[in-house]
PDB file of C-alpha atoms in Angstrom:
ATOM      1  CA  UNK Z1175      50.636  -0.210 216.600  1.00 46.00           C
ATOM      2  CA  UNK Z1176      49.297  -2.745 218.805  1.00 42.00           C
ATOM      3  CA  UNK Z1177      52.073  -2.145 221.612  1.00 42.00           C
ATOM      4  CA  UNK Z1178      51.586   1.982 221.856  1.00 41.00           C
ATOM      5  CA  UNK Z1179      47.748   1.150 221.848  1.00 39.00           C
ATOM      6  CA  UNK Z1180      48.016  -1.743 224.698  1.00 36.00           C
ATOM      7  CA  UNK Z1181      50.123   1.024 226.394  1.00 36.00           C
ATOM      8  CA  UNK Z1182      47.654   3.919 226.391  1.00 34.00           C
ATOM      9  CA  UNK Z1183      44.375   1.905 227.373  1.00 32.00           C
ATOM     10  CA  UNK Z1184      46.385   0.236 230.293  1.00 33.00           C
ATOM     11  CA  UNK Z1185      47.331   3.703 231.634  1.00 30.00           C
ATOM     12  CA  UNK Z1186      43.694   4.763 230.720  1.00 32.00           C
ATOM     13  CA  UNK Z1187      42.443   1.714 233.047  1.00 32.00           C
ATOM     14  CA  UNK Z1188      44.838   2.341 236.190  1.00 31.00           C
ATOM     15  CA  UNK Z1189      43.914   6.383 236.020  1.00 32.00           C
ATOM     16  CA  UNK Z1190      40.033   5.434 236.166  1.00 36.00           C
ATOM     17  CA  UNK Z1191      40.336   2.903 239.117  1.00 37.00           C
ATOM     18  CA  UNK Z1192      42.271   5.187 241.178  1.00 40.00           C
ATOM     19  CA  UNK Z1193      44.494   2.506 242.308  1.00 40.00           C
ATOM     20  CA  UNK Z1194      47.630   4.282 243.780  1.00 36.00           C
ATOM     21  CA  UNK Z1195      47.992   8.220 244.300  1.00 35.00           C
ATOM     22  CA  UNK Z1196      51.827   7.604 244.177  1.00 35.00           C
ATOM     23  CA  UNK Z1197      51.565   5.686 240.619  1.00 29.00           C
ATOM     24  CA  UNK Z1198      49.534   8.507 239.682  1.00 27.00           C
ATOM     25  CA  UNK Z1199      52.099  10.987 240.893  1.00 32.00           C
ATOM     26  CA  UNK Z1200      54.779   9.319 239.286  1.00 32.00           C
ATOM     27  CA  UNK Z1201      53.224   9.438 235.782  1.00 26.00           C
ATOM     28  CA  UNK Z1202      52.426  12.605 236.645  1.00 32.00           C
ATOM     29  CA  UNK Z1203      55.855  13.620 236.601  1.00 33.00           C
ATOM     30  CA  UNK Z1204      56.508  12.250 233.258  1.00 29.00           C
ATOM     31  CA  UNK Z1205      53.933  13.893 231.544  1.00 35.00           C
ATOM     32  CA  UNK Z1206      53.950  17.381 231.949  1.00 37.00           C
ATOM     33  CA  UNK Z1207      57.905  18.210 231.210  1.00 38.00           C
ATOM     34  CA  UNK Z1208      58.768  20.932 228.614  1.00 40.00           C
ATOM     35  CA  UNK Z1209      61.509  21.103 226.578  1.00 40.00           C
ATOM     36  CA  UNK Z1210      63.113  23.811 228.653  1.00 43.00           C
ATOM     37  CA  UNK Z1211      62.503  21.163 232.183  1.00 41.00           C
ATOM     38  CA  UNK Z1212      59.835  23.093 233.851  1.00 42.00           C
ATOM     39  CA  UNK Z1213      56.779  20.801 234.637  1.00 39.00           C
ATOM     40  CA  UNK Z1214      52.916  21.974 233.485  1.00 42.00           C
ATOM     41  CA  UNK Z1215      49.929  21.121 234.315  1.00 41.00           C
ATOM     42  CA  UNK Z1216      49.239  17.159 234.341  1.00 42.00           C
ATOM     43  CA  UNK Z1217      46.625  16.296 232.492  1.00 42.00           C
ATOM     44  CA  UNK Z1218      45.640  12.610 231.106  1.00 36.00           C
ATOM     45  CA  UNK Z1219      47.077  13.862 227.534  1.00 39.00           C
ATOM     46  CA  UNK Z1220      50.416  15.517 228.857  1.00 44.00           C
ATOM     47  CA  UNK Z1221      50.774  11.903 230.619  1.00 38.00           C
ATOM     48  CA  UNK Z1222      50.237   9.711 228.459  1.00 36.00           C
ATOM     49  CA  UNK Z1223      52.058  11.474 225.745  1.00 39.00           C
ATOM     50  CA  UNK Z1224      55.049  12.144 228.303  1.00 40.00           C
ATOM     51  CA  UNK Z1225      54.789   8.318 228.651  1.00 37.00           C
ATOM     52  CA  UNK Z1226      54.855   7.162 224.503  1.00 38.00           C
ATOM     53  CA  UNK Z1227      57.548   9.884 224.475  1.00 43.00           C
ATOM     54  CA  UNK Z1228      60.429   8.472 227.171  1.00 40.00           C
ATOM     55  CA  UNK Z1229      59.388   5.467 224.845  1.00 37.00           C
ATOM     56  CA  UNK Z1230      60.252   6.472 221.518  1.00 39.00           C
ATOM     57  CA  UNK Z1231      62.362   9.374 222.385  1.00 43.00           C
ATOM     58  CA  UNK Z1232      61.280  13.524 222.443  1.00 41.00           C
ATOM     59  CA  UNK Z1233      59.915  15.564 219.503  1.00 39.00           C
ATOM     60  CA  UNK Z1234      60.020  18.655 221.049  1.00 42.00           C
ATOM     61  CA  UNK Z1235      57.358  20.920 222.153  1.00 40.00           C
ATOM     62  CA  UNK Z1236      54.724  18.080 220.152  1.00 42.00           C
ATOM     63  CA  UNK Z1237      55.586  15.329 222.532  1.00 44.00           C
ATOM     64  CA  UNK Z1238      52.110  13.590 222.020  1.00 43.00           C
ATOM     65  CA  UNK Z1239      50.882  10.177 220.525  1.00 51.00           C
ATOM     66  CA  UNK Z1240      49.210  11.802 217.392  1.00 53.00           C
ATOM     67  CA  UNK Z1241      52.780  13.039 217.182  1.00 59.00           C
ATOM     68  CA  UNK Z1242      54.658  10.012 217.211  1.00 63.00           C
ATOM     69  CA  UNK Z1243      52.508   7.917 215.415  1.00 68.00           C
ATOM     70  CA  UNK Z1244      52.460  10.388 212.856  1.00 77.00           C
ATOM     71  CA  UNK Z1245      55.843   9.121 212.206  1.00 84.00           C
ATOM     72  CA  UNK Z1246      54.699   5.894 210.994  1.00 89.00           C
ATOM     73  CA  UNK Z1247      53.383   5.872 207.544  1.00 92.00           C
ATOM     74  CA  UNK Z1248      49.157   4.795 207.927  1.00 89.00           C
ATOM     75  CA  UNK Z1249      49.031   4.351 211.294  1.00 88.00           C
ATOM     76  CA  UNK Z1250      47.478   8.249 211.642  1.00 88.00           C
ATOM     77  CA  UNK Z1251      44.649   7.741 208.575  1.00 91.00           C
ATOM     78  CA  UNK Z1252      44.396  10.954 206.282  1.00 95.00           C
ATOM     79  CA  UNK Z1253      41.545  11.079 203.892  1.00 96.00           C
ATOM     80  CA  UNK Z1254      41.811  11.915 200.325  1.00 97.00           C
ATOM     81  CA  UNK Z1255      39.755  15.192 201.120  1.00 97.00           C
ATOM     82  CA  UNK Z1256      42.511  16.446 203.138  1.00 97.00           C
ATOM     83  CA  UNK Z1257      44.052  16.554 199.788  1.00 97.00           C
ATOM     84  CA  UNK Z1258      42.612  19.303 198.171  1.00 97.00           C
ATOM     85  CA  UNK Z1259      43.935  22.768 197.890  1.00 97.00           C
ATOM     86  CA  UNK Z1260      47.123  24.244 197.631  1.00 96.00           C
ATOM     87  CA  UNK Z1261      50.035  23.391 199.853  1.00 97.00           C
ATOM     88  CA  UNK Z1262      53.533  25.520 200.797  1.00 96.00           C
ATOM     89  CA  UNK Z1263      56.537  23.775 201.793  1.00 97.00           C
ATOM     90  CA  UNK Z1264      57.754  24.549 205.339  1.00 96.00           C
ATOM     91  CA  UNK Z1265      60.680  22.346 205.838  1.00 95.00           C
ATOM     92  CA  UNK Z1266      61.909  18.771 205.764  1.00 94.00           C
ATOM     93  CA  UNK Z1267      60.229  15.994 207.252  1.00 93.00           C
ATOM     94  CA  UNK Z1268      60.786  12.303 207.126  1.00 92.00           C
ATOM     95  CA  UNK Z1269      58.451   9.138 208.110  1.00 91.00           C
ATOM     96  CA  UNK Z1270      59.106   5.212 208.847  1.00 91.00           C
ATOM     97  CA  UNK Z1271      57.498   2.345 207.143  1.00 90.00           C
ATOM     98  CA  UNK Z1272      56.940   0.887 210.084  1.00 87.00           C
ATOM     99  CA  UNK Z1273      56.568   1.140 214.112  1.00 83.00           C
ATOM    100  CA  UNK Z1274      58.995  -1.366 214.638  1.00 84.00           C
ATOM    101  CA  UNK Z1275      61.673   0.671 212.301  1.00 81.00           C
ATOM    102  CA  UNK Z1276      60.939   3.674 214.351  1.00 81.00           C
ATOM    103  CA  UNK Z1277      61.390   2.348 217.499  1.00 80.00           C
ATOM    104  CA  UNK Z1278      64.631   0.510 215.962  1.00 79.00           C
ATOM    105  CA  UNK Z1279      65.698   3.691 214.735  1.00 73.00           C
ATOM    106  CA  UNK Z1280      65.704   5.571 217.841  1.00 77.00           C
ATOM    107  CA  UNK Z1281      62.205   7.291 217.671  1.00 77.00           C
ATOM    108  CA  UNK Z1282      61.672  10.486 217.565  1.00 76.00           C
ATOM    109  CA  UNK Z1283      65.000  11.485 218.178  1.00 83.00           C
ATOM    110  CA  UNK Z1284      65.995   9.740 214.612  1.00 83.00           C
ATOM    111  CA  UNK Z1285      63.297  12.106 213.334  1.00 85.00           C
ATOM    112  CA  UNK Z1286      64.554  15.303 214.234  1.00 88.00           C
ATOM    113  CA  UNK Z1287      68.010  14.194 213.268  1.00 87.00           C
ATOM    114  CA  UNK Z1288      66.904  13.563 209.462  1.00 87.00           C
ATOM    115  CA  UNK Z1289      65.369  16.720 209.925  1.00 90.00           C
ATOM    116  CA  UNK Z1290      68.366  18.227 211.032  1.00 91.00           C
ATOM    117  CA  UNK Z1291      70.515  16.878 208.348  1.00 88.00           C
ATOM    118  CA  UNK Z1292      68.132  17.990 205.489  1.00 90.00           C
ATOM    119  CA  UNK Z1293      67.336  21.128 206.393  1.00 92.00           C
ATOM    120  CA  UNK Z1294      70.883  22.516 205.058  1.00 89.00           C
ATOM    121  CA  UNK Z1295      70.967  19.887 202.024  1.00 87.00           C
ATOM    122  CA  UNK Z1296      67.295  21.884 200.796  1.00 90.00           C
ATOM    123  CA  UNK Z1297      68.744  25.702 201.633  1.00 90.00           C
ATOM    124  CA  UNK Z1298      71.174  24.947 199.700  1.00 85.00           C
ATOM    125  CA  UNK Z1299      69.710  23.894 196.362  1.00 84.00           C
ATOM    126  CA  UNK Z1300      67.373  26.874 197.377  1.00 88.00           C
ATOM    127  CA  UNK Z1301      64.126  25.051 198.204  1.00 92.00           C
ATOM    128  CA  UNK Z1302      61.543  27.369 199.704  1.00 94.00           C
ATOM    129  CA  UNK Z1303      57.612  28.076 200.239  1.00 94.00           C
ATOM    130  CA  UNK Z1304      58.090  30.662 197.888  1.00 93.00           C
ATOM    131  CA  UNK Z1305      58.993  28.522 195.050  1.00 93.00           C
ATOM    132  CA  UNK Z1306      57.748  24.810 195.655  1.00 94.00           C
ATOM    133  CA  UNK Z1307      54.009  24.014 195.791  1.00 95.00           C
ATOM    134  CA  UNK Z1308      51.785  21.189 195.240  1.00 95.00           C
ATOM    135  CA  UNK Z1309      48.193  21.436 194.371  1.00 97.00           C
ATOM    136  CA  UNK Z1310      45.657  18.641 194.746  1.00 98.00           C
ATOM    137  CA  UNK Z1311      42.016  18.734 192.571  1.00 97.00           C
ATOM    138  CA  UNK Z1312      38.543  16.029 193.406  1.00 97.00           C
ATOM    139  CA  UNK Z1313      39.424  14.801 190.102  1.00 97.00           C
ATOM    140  CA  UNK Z1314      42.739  13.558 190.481  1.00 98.00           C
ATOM    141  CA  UNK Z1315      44.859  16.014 188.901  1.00 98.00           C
ATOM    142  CA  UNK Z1316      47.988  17.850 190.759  1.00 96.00           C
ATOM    143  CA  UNK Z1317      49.722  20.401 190.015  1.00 95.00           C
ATOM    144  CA  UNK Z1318      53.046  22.655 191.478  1.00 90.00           C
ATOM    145  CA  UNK Z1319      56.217  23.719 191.372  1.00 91.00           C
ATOM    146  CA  UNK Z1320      59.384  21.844 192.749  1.00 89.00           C
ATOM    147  CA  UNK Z1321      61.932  24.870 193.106  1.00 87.00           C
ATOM    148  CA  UNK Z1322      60.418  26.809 190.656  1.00 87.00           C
ATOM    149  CA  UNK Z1323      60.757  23.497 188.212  1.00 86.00           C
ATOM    150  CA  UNK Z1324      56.365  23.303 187.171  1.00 89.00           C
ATOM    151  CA  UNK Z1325      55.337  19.924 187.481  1.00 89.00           C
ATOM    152  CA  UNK Z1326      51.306  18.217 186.581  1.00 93.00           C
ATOM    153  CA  UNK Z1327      49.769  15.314 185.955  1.00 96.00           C
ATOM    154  CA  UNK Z1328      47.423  13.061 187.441  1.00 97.00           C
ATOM    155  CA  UNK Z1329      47.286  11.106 190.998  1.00 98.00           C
ATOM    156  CA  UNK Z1330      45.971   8.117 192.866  1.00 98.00           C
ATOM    157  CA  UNK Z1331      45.620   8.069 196.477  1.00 98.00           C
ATOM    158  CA  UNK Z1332      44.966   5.102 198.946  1.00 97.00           C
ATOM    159  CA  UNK Z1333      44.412   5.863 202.987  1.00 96.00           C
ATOM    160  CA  UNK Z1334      45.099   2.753 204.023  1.00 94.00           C
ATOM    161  CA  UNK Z1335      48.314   2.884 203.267  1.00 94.00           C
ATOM    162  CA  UNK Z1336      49.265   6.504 203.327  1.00 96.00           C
ATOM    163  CA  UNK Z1337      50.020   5.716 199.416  1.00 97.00           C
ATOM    164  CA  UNK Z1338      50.561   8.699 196.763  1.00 97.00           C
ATOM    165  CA  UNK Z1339      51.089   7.030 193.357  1.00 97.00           C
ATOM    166  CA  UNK Z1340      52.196  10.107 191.142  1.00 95.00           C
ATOM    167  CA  UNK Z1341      52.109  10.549 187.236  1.00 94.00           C
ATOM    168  CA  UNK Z1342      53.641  13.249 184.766  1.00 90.00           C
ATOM    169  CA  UNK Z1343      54.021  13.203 181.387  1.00 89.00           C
ATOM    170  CA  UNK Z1344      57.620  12.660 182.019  1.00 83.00           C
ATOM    171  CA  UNK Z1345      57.718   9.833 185.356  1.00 84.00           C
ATOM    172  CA  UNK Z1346      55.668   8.200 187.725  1.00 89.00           C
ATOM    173  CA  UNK Z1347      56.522   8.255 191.871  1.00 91.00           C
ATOM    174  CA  UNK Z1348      54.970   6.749 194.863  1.00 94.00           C
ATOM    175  CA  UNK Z1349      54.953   9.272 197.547  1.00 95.00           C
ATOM    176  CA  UNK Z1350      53.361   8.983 201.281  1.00 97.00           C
ATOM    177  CA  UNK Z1351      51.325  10.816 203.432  1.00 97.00           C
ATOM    178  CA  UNK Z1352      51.473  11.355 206.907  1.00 95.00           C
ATOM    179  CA  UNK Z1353      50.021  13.930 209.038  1.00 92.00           C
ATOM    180  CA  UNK Z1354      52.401  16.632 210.793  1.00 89.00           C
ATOM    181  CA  UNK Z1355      52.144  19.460 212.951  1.00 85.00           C
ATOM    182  CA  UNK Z1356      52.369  21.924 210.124  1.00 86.00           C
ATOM    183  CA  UNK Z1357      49.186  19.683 207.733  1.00 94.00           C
ATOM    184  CA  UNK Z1358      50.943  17.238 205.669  1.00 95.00           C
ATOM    185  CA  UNK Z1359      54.083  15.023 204.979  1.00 95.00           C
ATOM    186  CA  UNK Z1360      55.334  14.000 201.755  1.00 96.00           C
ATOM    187  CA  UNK Z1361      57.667  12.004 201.425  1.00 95.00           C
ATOM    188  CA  UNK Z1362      59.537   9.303 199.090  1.00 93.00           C
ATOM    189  CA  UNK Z1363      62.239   6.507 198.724  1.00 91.00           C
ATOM    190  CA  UNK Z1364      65.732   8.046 199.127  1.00 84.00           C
ATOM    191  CA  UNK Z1365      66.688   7.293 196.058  1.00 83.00           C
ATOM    192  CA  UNK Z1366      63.278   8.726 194.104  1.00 85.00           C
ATOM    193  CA  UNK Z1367      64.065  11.822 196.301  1.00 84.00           C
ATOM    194  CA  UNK Z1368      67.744  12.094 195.288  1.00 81.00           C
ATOM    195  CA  UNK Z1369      66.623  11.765 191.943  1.00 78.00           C
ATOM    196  CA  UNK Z1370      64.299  14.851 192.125  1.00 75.00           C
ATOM    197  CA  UNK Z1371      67.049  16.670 194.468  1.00 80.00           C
ATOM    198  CA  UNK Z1372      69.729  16.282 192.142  1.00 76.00           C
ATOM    199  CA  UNK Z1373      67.371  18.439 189.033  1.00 69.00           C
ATOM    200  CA  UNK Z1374      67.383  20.773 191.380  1.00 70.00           C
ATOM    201  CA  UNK Z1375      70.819  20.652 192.511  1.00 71.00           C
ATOM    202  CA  UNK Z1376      72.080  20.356 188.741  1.00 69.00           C
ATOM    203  CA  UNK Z1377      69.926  24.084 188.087  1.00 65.00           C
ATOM    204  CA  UNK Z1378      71.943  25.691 191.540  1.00 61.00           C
ATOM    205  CA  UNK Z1379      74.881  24.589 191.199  1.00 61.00           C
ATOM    206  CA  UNK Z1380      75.156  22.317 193.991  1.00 60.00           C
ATOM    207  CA  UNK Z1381      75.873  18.849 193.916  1.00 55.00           C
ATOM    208  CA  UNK Z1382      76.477  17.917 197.572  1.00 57.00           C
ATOM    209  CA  UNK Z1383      73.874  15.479 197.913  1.00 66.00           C
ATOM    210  CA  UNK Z1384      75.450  12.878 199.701  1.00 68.00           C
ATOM    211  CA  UNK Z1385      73.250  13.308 203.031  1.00 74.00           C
ATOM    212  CA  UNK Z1386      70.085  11.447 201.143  1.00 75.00           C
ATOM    213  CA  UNK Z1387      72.295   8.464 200.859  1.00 71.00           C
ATOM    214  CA  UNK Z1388      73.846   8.540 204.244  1.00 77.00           C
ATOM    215  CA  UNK Z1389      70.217   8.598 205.807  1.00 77.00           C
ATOM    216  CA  UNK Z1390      68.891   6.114 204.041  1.00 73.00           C
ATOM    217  CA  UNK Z1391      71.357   3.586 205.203  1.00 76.00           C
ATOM    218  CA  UNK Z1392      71.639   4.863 208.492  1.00 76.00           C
ATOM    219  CA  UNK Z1393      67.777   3.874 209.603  1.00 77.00           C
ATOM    220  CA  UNK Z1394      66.101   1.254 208.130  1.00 79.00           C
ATOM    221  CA  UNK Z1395      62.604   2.094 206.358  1.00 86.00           C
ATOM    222  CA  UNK Z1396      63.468   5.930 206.047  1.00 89.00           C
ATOM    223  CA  UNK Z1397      60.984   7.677 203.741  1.00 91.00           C
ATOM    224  CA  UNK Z1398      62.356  11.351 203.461  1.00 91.00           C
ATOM    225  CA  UNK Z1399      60.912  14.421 201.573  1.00 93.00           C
ATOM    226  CA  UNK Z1400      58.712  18.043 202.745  1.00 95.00           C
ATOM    227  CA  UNK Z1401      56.442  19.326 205.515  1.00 95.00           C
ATOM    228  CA  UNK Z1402      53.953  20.986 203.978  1.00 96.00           C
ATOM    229  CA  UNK Z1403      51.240  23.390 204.751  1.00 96.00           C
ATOM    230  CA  UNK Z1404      47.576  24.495 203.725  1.00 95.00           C
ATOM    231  CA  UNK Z1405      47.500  27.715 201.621  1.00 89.00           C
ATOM    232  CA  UNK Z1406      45.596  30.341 203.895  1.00 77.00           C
TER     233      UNK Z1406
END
């Protein structure tokens, strides 16, 4: 992250010194763009993350840093408190092993596009908020239901890495964290995903799961799974 960071604090440093009205200006311009091309107001945030984003590409209406580095698996830290409670699936997500991968893979704009791509692969296996759910516990048990399918067991967690090593009676998985706009990502290695998906699929009759595969060897260091968010 080194890069994005130098990035930010150089911006930070010409803002405060008031070097040049017209470098302000033109940063200016790049910050406060909406999706829909009007310009808001400019403030240091709406620059800088107008900046990071004509870097790494747009992600939509959430075109700031916490956004894109959220795309990076442990670059945005979440604690293991953030864990605990119950948690609704909203939609795919996906997340990068690295920044370099990100950046390699287009960005943000390689983000939306897995999104994209999953979105009809889940709807049509019948995933939903209504029947997949993960619970987290202080003492390391989870519990859930993956398209109605109950799952438990026990869990180990490690910030540093955005690392989610999970247990059942039946398999073990290493998920990851990373923080979205909705609360939470989890997500897994395409093929520990397909191997979930295809339960799933196997119980709906669908077997079209070919769009797991494609992603993973279209970008490099894909990690691919749900957006999930805190029970109310």
């Amino acid at each position: 992250m080194k890069k994005i960071y130098t990035t930010v604090l150089a911006l930070v440093m010409l803002m405060a010194s008031g070097c040049s009205t017209g470098l302000l200006g033109g940063l200016g311009g790049l910050g406060g763009e909406t999706g829909n091309g009007t310009t808001t107001g400019g403030g240091l945030g709406d620059i800088l993350g107008g900046v990071l984003g004509s870097v790494l590409g747009t992600l939509g209406s959430q075109n700031t840093i916490d956004g894109l580095l959220g795309l990076v698996i442990g670059s945005v830290k979440v604690q293991e408190s953030e864990l605990y409670g119950q948690w609704y699936y909203t939609g795919p997500t996906c997340a990068f092993t690295s920044e370099n991968l990100l950046a390699k893979a287009g960005g943000a704009v390689a983000a939306e596009n897995c999104k994209e791509k999953l979105l009809p692969v889940y709807n049509g296996i019948g995933i939903s908020a209504q029947n997949t759910q993960f619970q987290f516990t202080q003492d390391h048990q989870f519990a859930g239901n993956f398209r109605g399918i109950p799952l438990s067991g026990t869990y180990t967690y490690d910030p540093s890495t955005g690392t989610l090593k999970l247990k059942t009676m039946l398999f073990s998985t290493n998920a990851y964290i990373t923080r979205t706009s909705s609360g939470l990502g989890l997500t897994f290695e395409s093929k520990s995903l397909l191997k979930v998906l295809q339960v799933a699929a196997a119980m709906s009759g669908n077997s079209t799961l070919q769009t797991i595969g494609d992603l993973s060897k279209q970008y490099e260091g894909v990690r691919l799974g749900f957006d999930m968010a805190p029970a109310r």
